[in-house]
Amino acid sequence: MSTKPEASDVTAPTSSRESSETLTITDNRTGSTYEVPITDGAIRSLDLRQIKVDEDDFGLLAYDPAFMNTASCRSTITFLDGDLGVLEYRGYPIEQLAEQSTYLEVAYLLVHGELPTKAQLDDWTHQIKMHTFVHENVKSFIQGFRHDAHPMGMLLGAVGALSTFYPDANKIHDAENRQLQTVRLIAKMPTLAAFSYRHNMGQPYVYPDNDLDYAGNFLGMLYKMTELKYQPDPRLERALDILFILHADHEQNCSTSAVRAIGSSLVDPYSAIAGGVAALYGPSHGGANEEVVRMLLRIGTKDNIPDFIEGVKAGRERLMGFGHRVYKNYDPRARIIKKACDDVFEVTGVNPLLSIATELEKIALGEEYFVSRRLYPNVDFYSGLIYQALGLPASMFPVMFAIGRTSGWIAQWLEMVQDPEQKIARPLQIYTGERRRAYLPLDSRS
Ligand code: ACO
């Protein structure tokens, strides 16, 4: 049984509690007692610093590898209740947004805090469309990668490179400048992603078509060949838009924390978000959707599922697309994606891996190993099946995730740079190494 803290311990409550709430701590080393305030269900770690055994003592620290129980910011962007499987952007349930909204509307909501009016949405959409092109030298830059370079590696290099094309982006204290970079990032990410894909395919890059909507234009840049005008299937376009909505933000996850930490040095947003892309690349985070499809291909047939599950229980395997640091219930995004699968498969034909995935889910959810550890499908369990049905290779899956997550990264970066409580991120350590050793010249070392 996992001894990890429950999700409700991890996500800070939204409403302020009485500031008269306190915690009394008795230091059994000295017998001294301290009273520290509790605000919003949290104590400030710095309040522990006063707890010392003597005047020379540095003071008590909180030790929290992987930030299992440490809030690093106050945020009004995304609310998560991992126990109940609740996800809200700016207070709007993810189910409602996925059902009724478009990705650009959600991006506006994340960035500005409110759903746009019709006029605001038209203006926002126009601005994004006006910034979808990249400098021709970005194209040449991508052309310099090996033909088989991983598209996520190309994307992270290209996003970082954008900082050299927009050196003014380092004026991060200028609100208008921040707004311009926000629009550029959301607008250019699909273009960079599609160029990376076409590079792998050895096909000419396709320029954006601003007659098309956000997801449709992206499909066009991926798949347009000799036809004069690319016409996306509206069902695929909508499914892709929903996937972007579902991936748009997820509060202080690994890549968002990376964006905030890098951004806290006051670097430009392209450099900070390149760091987010790098974090998302890992198989424990955005790379998991790629690993899910590889895992399903390896399992091959339903008959092999019991053996595979035995391997997981014995610790030889990991069931990719299952488990989450915060969700200890069904990830609400996985439920919506599972539904979106049906719409996509209506156009593309059913992905044969779907039956293995659904059977795997069914068996896993009935197994004591998964039940006791509260491991449920996460957003990545089914998303790869849709991407694969759209004709994308597994290496493109984390890239798809990065496109959607860009609006969340930028919203979190905007919140961080305007938060007067934030400073450069700089955790402490507990040093366990050697001290004050006498230096030995090279020929004296045995
Ligand atoms: N398969 C098998 N066992 C698992 C899995 C899994 N997918 N996930 C967790 N466990 C087990 C662990 O072995 C551990 O068991 P133990 O208590 O016997 O040691 C227990 O469940 C707790 O797991 P931790 O690894 O401590 O949980 P943590 O919060 O650190 O990890 C993570 C979360 C990384 C997502 C993990 O569940 C995992 O690796 N899942 C597979 C990868 C994946 O799908 N990642 C995508 C996450 S969603 C996203 O980033 C968009």
Tab-separated table of N, CA and C in Angstrom, residues 134-188:
chain	number	residue	atom	x	y	z
A	134	VAL	N	6.586	31.377	-39.081
A	134	VAL	CA	7.874	31.557	-38.398
A	134	VAL	C	8.865	32.144	-39.404
A	135	HIS	N	9.885	32.785	-38.901
A	135	HIS	CA	10.953	33.341	-39.740
A	135	HIS	C	11.519	32.217	-40.618
A	136	GLU	N	11.848	32.521	-41.854
A	136	GLU	CA	12.378	31.500	-42.770
A	136	GLU	C	13.622	30.813	-42.197
A	137	ASN	N	14.397	31.548	-41.405
A	137	ASN	CA	15.608	30.937	-40.840
A	137	ASN	C	15.280	29.860	-39.804
A	138	VAL	N	14.074	29.930	-39.220
A	138	VAL	CA	13.665	28.861	-38.289
A	138	VAL	C	13.518	27.570	-39.092
A	139	LYS	N	12.980	27.744	-40.308
A	139	LYS	CA	12.821	26.593	-41.202
A	139	LYS	C	14.200	25.987	-41.510
A	140	SER	N	15.142	26.847	-41.869
A	140	SER	CA	16.494	26.346	-42.184
A	140	SER	C	17.098	25.682	-40.956
A	141	PHE	N	16.823	26.258	-39.794
A	141	PHE	CA	17.352	25.714	-38.550
A	141	PHE	C	16.831	24.277	-38.358
A	142	ILE	N	15.536	24.081	-38.558
A	142	ILE	CA	14.962	22.728	-38.392
A	142	ILE	C	15.530	21.783	-39.458
A	143	GLN	N	15.745	22.348	-40.654
A	143	GLN	CA	16.317	21.507	-41.714
A	143	GLN	C	17.693	20.960	-41.348
A	144	GLY	N	18.358	21.616	-40.398
A	144	GLY	CA	19.697	21.187	-39.997
A	144	GLY	C	19.703	19.939	-39.126
A	145	PHE	N	18.548	19.541	-38.612
A	145	PHE	CA	18.511	18.330	-37.782
A	145	PHE	C	18.661	17.082	-38.650
A	146	ARG	N	19.159	16.015	-38.045
A	146	ARG	CA	19.218	14.725	-38.767
A	146	ARG	C	17.805	14.332	-39.197
A	147	HIS	N	17.704	13.555	-40.270
A	147	HIS	CA	16.379	13.190	-40.790
A	147	HIS	C	15.541	12.430	-39.757
A	148	ASP	N	16.231	11.694	-38.858
A	148	ASP	CA	15.496	10.862	-37.904
A	148	ASP	C	15.502	11.461	-36.501
A	149	ALA	N	15.757	12.767	-36.408
A	149	ALA	CA	15.768	13.414	-35.082
A	149	ALA	C	14.388	13.279	-34.438
A	150	HIS	N	14.354	13.074	-33.121
A	150	HIS	CA	13.055	12.985	-32.443
A	150	HIS	C	12.359	14.345	-32.541
A	151	PRO	N	11.079	14.362	-32.966
A	151	PRO	CA	10.412	15.660	-33.152
A	151	PRO	C	10.308	16.487	-31.866
A	152	MET	N	10.293	15.806	-30.698
A	152	MET	CA	10.223	16.568	-29.440
A	152	MET	C	11.565	17.281	-29.210
A	153	GLY	N	12.659	16.614	-29.563
A	153	GLY	CA	13.973	17.248	-29.461
A	153	GLY	C	14.057	18.439	-30.407
A	154	MET	N	13.500	18.287	-31.614
A	154	MET	CA	13.500	19.410	-32.575
A	154	MET	C	12.653	20.549	-32.035
A	155	LEU	N	11.497	20.189	-31.451
A	155	LEU	CA	10.590	21.228	-30.948
A	155	LEU	C	11.255	22.020	-29.822
A	156	LEU	N	11.887	21.304	-28.910
A	156	LEU	CA	12.474	22.040	-27.777
A	156	LEU	C	13.620	22.920	-28.247
A	157	GLY	N	14.395	22.443	-29.238
A	157	GLY	CA	15.456	23.277	-29.794
A	157	GLY	C	14.884	24.502	-30.499
A	158	ALA	N	13.807	24.282	-31.251
A	158	ALA	CA	13.227	25.376	-32.045
A	158	ALA	C	12.564	26.425	-31.151
A	159	VAL	N	11.893	25.976	-30.081
A	159	VAL	CA	11.247	26.946	-29.166
A	159	VAL	C	12.331	27.793	-28.488
A	160	GLY	N	13.395	27.139	-28.051
A	160	GLY	CA	14.497	27.889	-27.436
A	160	GLY	C	15.095	28.868	-28.430
A	161	ALA	N	15.222	28.426	-29.683
A	161	ALA	CA	15.815	29.285	-30.719
A	161	ALA	C	14.969	30.535	-30.976
A	162	LEU	N	13.662	30.442	-30.729
A	162	LEU	CA	12.798	31.617	-30.968
A	162	LEU	C	13.258	32.822	-30.136
A	163	SER	N	13.898	32.550	-28.998
A	163	SER	CA	14.351	33.680	-28.159
A	163	SER	C	15.389	34.506	-28.912
A	164	THR	N	16.124	33.867	-29.842
A	164	THR	CA	17.124	34.633	-30.605
A	164	THR	C	16.468	35.430	-31.731
A	165	PHE	N	15.270	35.016	-32.136
A	165	PHE	CA	14.552	35.761	-33.177
A	165	PHE	C	13.786	36.938	-32.566
A	166	TYR	N	13.464	36.826	-31.289
A	166	TYR	CA	12.715	37.893	-30.598
A	166	TYR	C	13.474	38.334	-29.354
A	167	PRO	N	14.647	38.967	-29.543
A	167	PRO	CA	15.449	39.328	-28.363
A	167	PRO	C	14.719	40.269	-27.406
A	168	ASP	N	13.728	41.019	-27.933
A	168	ASP	CA	12.961	41.925	-27.063
A	168	ASP	C	12.114	41.182	-26.039
A	169	ALA	N	11.964	39.874	-26.246
A	169	ALA	CA	11.125	39.089	-25.331
A	169	ALA	C	11.683	39.089	-23.914
A	170	ASN	N	12.939	39.529	-23.763
A	170	ASN	CA	13.486	39.564	-22.393
A	170	ASN	C	12.949	40.745	-21.585
A	171	LYS	N	12.109	41.597	-22.225
A	171	LYS	CA	11.497	42.706	-21.449
A	171	LYS	C	10.264	42.161	-20.728
A	172	ILE	N	10.524	41.291	-19.795
A	172	ILE	CA	9.394	40.553	-19.214
A	172	ILE	C	8.557	41.388	-18.254
A	173	HIS	N	9.035	42.573	-17.889
A	173	HIS	CA	8.232	43.414	-16.986
A	173	HIS	C	7.305	44.346	-17.748
A	174	ASP	N	7.321	44.243	-19.085
A	174	ASP	CA	6.464	45.083	-19.924
A	174	ASP	C	5.228	44.259	-20.333
A	175	ALA	N	4.051	44.687	-19.851
A	175	ALA	CA	2.827	43.891	-20.042
A	175	ALA	C	2.506	43.687	-21.523
A	176	GLU	N	2.710	44.734	-22.330
A	176	GLU	CA	2.382	44.623	-23.754
A	176	GLU	C	3.319	43.619	-24.438
A	177	ASN	N	4.571	43.679	-24.031
A	177	ASN	CA	5.557	42.761	-24.585
A	177	ASN	C	5.211	41.312	-24.203
A	178	ARG	N	4.820	41.110	-22.962
A	178	ARG	CA	4.445	39.751	-22.512
A	178	ARG	C	3.268	39.233	-23.331
A	179	GLN	N	2.327	40.141	-23.642
A	179	GLN	CA	1.147	39.747	-24.392
A	179	GLN	C	1.540	39.300	-25.803
A	180	LEU	N	2.474	40.042	-26.399
A	180	LEU	CA	2.929	39.701	-27.751
A	180	LEU	C	3.598	38.316	-27.770
A	181	GLN	N	4.430	38.055	-26.783
A	181	GLN	CA	5.113	36.740	-26.764
A	181	GLN	C	4.104	35.616	-26.493
A	182	THR	N	3.086	35.941	-25.705
A	182	THR	CA	2.034	34.949	-25.409
A	182	THR	C	1.353	34.517	-26.710
A	183	VAL	N	0.965	35.511	-27.509
A	183	VAL	CA	0.287	35.224	-28.778
A	183	VAL	C	1.236	34.466	-29.705
A	184	ARG	N	2.479	34.926	-29.776
A	184	ARG	CA	3.438	34.255	-30.665
A	184	ARG	C	3.611	32.781	-30.287
A	185	LEU	N	3.759	32.519	-28.998
A	185	LEU	CA	4.013	31.139	-28.587
A	185	LEU	C	2.848	30.219	-28.936
A	186	ILE	N	1.624	30.681	-28.614
A	186	ILE	CA	0.448	29.837	-28.904
A	186	ILE	C	0.299	29.670	-30.416
A	187	ALA	N	0.593	30.729	-31.173
A	187	ALA	CA	0.416	30.687	-32.629
A	187	ALA	C	1.473	29.832	-33.327
A	188	LYS	N	2.700	29.896	-32.864
A	188	LYS	CA	3.798	29.256	-33.616
A	188	LYS	C	4.047	27.804	-33.226
